[in-house]
Short mmCIF file of C-alpha atoms in Angstrom, two decimals:
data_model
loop_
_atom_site.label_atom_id
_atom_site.label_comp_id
_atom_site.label_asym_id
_atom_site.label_seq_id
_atom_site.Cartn_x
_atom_site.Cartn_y
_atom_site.Cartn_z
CA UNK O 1 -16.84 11.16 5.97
CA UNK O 2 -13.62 10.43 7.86
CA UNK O 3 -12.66 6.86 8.54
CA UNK O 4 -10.19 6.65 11.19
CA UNK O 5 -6.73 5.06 11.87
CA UNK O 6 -4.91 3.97 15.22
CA UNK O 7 -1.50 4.46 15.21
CA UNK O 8 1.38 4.89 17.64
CA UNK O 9 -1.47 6.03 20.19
CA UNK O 10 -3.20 8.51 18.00
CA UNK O 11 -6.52 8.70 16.18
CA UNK O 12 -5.87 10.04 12.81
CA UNK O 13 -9.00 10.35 10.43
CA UNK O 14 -8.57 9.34 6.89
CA UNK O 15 -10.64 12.22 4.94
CA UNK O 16 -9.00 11.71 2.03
CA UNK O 17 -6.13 9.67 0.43
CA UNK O 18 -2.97 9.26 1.72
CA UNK O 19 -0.21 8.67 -0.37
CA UNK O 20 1.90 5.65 0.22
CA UNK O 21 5.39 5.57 -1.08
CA UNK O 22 7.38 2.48 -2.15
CA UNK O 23 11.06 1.90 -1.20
CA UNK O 24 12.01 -1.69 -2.44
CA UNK O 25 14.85 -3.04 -0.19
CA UNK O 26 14.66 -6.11 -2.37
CA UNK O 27 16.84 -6.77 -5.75
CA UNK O 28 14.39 -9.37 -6.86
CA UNK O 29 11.59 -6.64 -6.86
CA UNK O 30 9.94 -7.26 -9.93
CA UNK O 31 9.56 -3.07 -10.86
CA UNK O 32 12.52 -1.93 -9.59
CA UNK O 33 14.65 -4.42 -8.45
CA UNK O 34 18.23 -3.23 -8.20
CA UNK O 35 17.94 -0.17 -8.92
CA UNK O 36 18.84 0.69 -5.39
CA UNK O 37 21.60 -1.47 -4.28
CA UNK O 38 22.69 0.25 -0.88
CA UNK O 39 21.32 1.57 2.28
CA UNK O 40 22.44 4.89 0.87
CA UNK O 41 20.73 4.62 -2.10
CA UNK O 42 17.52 3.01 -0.25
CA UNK O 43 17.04 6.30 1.96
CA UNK O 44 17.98 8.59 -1.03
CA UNK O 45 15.14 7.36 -2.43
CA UNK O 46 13.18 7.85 0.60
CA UNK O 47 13.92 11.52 1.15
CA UNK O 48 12.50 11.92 -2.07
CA UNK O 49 9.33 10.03 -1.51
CA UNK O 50 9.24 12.54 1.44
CA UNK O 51 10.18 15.73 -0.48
CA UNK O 52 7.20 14.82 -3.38
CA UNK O 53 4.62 14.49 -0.44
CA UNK O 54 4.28 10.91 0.81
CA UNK O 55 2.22 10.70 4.31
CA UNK O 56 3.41 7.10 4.18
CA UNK O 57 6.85 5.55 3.20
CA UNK O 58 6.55 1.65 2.67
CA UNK O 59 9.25 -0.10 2.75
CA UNK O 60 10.36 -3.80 1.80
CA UNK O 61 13.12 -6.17 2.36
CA UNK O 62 11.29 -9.00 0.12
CA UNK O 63 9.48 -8.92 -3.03
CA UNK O 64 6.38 -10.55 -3.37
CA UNK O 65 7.23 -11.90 -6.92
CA UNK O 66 6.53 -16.13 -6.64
CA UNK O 67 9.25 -18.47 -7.71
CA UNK O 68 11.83 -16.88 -5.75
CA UNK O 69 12.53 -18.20 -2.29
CA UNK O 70 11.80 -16.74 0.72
CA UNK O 71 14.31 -14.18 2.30
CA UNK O 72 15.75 -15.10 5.15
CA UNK O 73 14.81 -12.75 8.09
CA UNK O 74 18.18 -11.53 9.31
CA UNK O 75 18.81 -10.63 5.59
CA UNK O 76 15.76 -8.78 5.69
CA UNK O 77 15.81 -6.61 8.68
CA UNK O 78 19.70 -5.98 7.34
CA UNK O 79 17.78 -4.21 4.25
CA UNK O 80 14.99 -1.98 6.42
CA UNK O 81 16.37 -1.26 9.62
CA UNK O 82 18.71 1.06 8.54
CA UNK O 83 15.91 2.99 6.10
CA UNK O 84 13.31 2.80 8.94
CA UNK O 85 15.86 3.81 11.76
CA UNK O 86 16.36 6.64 9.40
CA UNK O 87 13.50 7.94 8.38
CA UNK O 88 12.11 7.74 12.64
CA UNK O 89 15.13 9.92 13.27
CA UNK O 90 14.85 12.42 10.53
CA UNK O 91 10.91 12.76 9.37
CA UNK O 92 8.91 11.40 12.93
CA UNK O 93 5.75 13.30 11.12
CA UNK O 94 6.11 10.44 7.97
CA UNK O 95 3.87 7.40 9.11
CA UNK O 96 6.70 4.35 8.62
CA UNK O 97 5.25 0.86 6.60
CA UNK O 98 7.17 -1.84 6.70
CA UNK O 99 5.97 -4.64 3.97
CA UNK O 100 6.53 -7.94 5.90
CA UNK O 101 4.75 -10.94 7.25
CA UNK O 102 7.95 -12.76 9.93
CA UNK O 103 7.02 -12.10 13.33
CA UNK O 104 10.60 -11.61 14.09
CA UNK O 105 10.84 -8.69 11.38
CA UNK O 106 7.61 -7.17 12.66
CA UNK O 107 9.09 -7.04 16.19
CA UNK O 108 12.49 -5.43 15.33
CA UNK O 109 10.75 -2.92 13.03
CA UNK O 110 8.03 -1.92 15.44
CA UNK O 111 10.73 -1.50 18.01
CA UNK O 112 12.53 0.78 15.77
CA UNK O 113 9.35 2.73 15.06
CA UNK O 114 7.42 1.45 12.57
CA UNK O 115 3.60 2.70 12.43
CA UNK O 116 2.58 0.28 10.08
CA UNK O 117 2.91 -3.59 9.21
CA UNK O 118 2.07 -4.42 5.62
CA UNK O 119 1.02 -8.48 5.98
CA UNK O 120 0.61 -9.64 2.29
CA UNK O 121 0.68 -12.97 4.12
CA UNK O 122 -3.31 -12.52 5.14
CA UNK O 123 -1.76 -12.67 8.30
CA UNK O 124 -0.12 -16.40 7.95
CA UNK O 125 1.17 -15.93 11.59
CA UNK O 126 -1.25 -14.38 13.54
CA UNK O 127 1.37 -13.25 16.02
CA UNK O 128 1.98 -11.03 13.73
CA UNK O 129 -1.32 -8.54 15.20
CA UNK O 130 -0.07 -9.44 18.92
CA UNK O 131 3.16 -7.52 18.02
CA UNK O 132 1.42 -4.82 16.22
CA UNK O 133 -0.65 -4.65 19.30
CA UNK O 134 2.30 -4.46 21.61
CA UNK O 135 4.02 -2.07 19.94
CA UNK O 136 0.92 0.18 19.37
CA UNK O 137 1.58 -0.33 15.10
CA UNK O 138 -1.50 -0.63 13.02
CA UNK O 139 -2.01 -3.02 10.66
CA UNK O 140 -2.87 -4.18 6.65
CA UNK O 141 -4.69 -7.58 6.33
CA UNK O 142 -4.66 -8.59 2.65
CA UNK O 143 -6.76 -11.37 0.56
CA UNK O 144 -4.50 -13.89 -0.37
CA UNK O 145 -5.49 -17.62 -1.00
CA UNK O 146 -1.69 -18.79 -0.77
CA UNK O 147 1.34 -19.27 0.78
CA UNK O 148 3.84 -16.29 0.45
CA UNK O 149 5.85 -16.33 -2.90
CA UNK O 150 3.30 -19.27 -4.39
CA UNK O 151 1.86 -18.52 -7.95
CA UNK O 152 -1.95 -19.06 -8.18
CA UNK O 153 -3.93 -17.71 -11.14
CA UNK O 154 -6.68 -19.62 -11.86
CA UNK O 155 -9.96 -18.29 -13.88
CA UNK O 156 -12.07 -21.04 -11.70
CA UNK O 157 -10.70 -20.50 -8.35
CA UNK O 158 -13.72 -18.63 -7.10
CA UNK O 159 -17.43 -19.02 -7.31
CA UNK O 160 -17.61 -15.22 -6.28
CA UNK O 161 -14.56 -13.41 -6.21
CA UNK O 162 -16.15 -10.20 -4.03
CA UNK O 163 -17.69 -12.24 -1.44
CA UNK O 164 -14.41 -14.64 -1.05
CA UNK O 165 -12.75 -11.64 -0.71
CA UNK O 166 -15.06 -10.30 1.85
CA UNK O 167 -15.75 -13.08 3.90
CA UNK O 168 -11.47 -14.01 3.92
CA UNK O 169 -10.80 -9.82 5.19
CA UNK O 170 -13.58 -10.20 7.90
CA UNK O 171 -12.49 -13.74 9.58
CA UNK O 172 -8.97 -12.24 9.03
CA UNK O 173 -10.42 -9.20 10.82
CA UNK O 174 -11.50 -11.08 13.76
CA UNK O 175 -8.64 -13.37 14.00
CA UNK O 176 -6.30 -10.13 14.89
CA UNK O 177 -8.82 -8.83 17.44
CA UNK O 178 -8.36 -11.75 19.50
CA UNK O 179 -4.69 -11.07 19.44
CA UNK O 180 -5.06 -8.10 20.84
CA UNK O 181 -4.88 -5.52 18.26
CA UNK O 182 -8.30 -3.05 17.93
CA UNK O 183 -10.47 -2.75 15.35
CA UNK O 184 -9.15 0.72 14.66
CA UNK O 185 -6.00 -0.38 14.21
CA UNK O 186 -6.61 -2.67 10.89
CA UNK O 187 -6.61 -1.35 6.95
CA UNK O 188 -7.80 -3.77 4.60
CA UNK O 189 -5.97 -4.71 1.15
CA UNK O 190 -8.45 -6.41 -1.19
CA UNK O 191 -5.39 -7.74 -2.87
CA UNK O 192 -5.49 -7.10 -6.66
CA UNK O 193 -3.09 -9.89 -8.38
CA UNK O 194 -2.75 -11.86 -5.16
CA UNK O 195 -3.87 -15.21 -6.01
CA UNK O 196 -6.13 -13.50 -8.94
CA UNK O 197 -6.55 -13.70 -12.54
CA UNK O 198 -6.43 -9.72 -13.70
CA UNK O 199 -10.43 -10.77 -14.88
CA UNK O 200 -11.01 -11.28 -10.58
CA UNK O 201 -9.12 -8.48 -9.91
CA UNK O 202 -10.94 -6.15 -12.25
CA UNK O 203 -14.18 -7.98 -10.16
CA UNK O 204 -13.08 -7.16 -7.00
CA UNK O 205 -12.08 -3.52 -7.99
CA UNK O 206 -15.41 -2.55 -9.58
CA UNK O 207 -17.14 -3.44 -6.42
CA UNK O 208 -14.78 -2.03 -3.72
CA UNK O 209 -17.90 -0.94 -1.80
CA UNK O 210 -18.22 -4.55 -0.60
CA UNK O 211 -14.72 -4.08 1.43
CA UNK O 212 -15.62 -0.48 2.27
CA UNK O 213 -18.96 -2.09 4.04
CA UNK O 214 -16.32 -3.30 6.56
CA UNK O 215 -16.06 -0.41 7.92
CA UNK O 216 -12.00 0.07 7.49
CA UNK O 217 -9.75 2.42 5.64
CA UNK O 218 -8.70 0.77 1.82
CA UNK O 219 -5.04 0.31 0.66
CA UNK O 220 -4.89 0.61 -2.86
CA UNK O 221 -2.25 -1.35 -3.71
CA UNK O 222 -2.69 -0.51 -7.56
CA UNK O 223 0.97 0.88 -8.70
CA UNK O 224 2.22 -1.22 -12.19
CA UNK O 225 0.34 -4.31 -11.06
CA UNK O 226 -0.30 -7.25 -13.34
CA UNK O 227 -3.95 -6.43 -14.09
CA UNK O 228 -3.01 -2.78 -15.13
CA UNK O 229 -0.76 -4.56 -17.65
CA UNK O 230 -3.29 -6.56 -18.80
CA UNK O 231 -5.07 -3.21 -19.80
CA UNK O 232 -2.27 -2.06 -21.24
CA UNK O 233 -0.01 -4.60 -22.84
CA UNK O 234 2.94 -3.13 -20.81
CA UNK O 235 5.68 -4.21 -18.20
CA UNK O 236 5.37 -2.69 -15.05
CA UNK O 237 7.40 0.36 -15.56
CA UNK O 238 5.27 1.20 -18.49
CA UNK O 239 1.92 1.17 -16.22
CA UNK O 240 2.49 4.35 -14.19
CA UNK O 241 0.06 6.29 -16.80
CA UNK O 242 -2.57 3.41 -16.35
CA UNK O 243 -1.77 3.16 -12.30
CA UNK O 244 -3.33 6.53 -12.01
CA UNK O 245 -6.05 6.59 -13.89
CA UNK O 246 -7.47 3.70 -11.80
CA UNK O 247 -6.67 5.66 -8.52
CA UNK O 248 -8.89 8.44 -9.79
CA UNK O 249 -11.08 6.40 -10.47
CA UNK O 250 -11.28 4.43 -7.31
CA UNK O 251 -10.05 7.60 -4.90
CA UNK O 252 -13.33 9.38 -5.73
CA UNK O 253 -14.04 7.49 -1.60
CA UNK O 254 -12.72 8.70 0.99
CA UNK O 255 -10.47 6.76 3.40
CA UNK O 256 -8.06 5.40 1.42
CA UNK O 257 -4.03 4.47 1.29
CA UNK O 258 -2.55 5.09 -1.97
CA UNK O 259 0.32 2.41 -2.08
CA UNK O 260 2.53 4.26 -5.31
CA UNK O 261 5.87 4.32 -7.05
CA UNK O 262 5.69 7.91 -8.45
CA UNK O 263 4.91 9.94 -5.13
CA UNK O 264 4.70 13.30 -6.96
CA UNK O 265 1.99 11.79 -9.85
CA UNK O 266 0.12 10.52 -7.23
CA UNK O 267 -0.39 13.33 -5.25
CA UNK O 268 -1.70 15.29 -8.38
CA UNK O 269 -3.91 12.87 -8.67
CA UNK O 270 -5.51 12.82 -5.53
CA UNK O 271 -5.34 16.60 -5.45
CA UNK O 272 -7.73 17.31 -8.53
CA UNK O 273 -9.94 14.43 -7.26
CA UNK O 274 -10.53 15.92 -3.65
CA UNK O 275 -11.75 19.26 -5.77
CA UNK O 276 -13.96 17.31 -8.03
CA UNK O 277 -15.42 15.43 -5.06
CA UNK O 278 -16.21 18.41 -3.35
CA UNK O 279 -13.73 17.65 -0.21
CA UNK O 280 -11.54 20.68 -1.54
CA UNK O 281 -12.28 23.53 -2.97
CA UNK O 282 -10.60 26.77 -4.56
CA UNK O 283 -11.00 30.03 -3.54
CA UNK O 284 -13.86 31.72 -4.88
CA UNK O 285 -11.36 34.80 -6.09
CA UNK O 286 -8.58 32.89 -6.89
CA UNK O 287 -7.26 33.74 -10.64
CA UNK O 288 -4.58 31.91 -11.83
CA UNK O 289 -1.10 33.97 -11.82
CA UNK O 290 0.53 34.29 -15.39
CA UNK O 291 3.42 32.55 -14.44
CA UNK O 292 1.27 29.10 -14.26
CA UNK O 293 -1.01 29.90 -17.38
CA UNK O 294 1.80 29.13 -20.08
CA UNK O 295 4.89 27.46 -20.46
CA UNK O 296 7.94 29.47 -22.36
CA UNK O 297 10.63 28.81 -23.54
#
């Protein structure tokens, strides 16, 4: 079953997963930080996201990683405008994220064509869904029990982890429909390592049906997160392996953003999971050309 999206005055139905592709803007990024140190390099990056398959390309100016201050917003929109202007000019069939919570961000983006605002606020300003409503831009509301770029990871925090979770994505829910912005027009982001121990993520993760009950398409914001390297015992650019094993594990749903780092991975992923679900299906005489059934050389 389809779950479907408002966007830039369309109705697209999620039957699937979309992929999501990352372009960090921000040196501090805790993955990939510096690695792309210019515009140029930013929307070479981009292209490529676009080239291995993204539907999505989110983009952001400021890291989420806590003990770092907040960038200022000028400084910001000086690190995405030039990737989202870009990408609106050159691939208008790419949905454009931009990963910001500042209202003034939000409203320069949108303006410049931004489909999506990624708010790992939990929508701090609720302005924030006025804009998107404005501008026609949907809109990710994520659980998150702090303040942007604060630190909390504590094992008592929550009585019940799902139904905090739950109960914080619904009043956040409402609170942007009385800005303005539909119901059709939100994604929810349960938030795995925002303000949780990997233990409460792992909670919240094995019962994503509570958040589906909402009635909204899921971002799986999974790519080299903490909890992954919890698993693992590995740094973030170590987790890709252990990334997608828990989006085929958790894409088996439909209606789902799939926020990743390695576009092309990803999209394998999702690919042998639609035909295992039964959403996709090979051709009942398809044989598999020689070329494909060994390597050589």
């Amino acid at each position: 079953m389809a779950v479907q999206l408002q966007v830039r005055g369309r109705t697209l139905d999620i039957t699937g997963t979309w992929v999501m592709g990352v372009v960090n803007a921000s040196p501090e990024s805790f993955s990939d930080g510096g690695r792309y140190r210019t515009a140029a390099d930013r929307i070479a990056l981009a292209a490529d996201l676009v080239r291995a398959g993204a539907d999505v390309i989110d983009i952001g100016g400021q890291s989420a990683i806590t003990g770092e201050p907040e960038v200022d917003p000028r400084a910001e929109l000086e690190r995405v405008l030039p990737i989202v202007e870009w990408l609106a000019a050159n691939h208008p069939d790419v949905l454009i994220s931009v990963d910001t919570y500042k209202p003034e961000v939000v409203a320069a983006v949108v303006s410049a064509g931004a489909a999506i605002i990624n708010d790992v606020s939990g929508l701090l300003y609720p302005e924030v869904a006025a804009i998107c409503a404005d501008g026609g831009a949907a809109l990710v509301v994520l659980h998150n029990r702090a303040k942007p770029k604060v630190r909390l990871q504590d094992p008592e925090r929550y009585d019940d982890v799902v139904a905090d979770v739950v109960a914080f994505l619904a009043e956040r829910m409402e609170l942007a429909v009385a800005q303005g912005l539909s119901r059709r027009a939100l994604i929810l982001d349960p938030g795995p390592d925002f303000t949780k121990t990997p233990h409460q993520t792992l909670a919240v993760l094995r019962r994503l049906e509570a958040v589906r009950a909402l009635g909204r398409p899921v971002l799986l914001a999974l790519s080299r997160k903490d909890f992954v390297g919890a698993i693992l015992a590995r740094s973030p650019r170590g987790r890709d392996p252990g990334s997608m094993a828990a989006l085929a594990v958790l894409a088996t749903v439909p209606g789902n953003l799939a926020r990743v780092h390695d576009v092309a991975m990803a999209r394998d992923v999702v690919a042998v999971v639609e035909h295992l679900s039964g959403r996709a299906e090979i051709p009942r005489d398809y044989l598999l050309p020689d070329q494909l059934r060994h390597d050589r050389g």
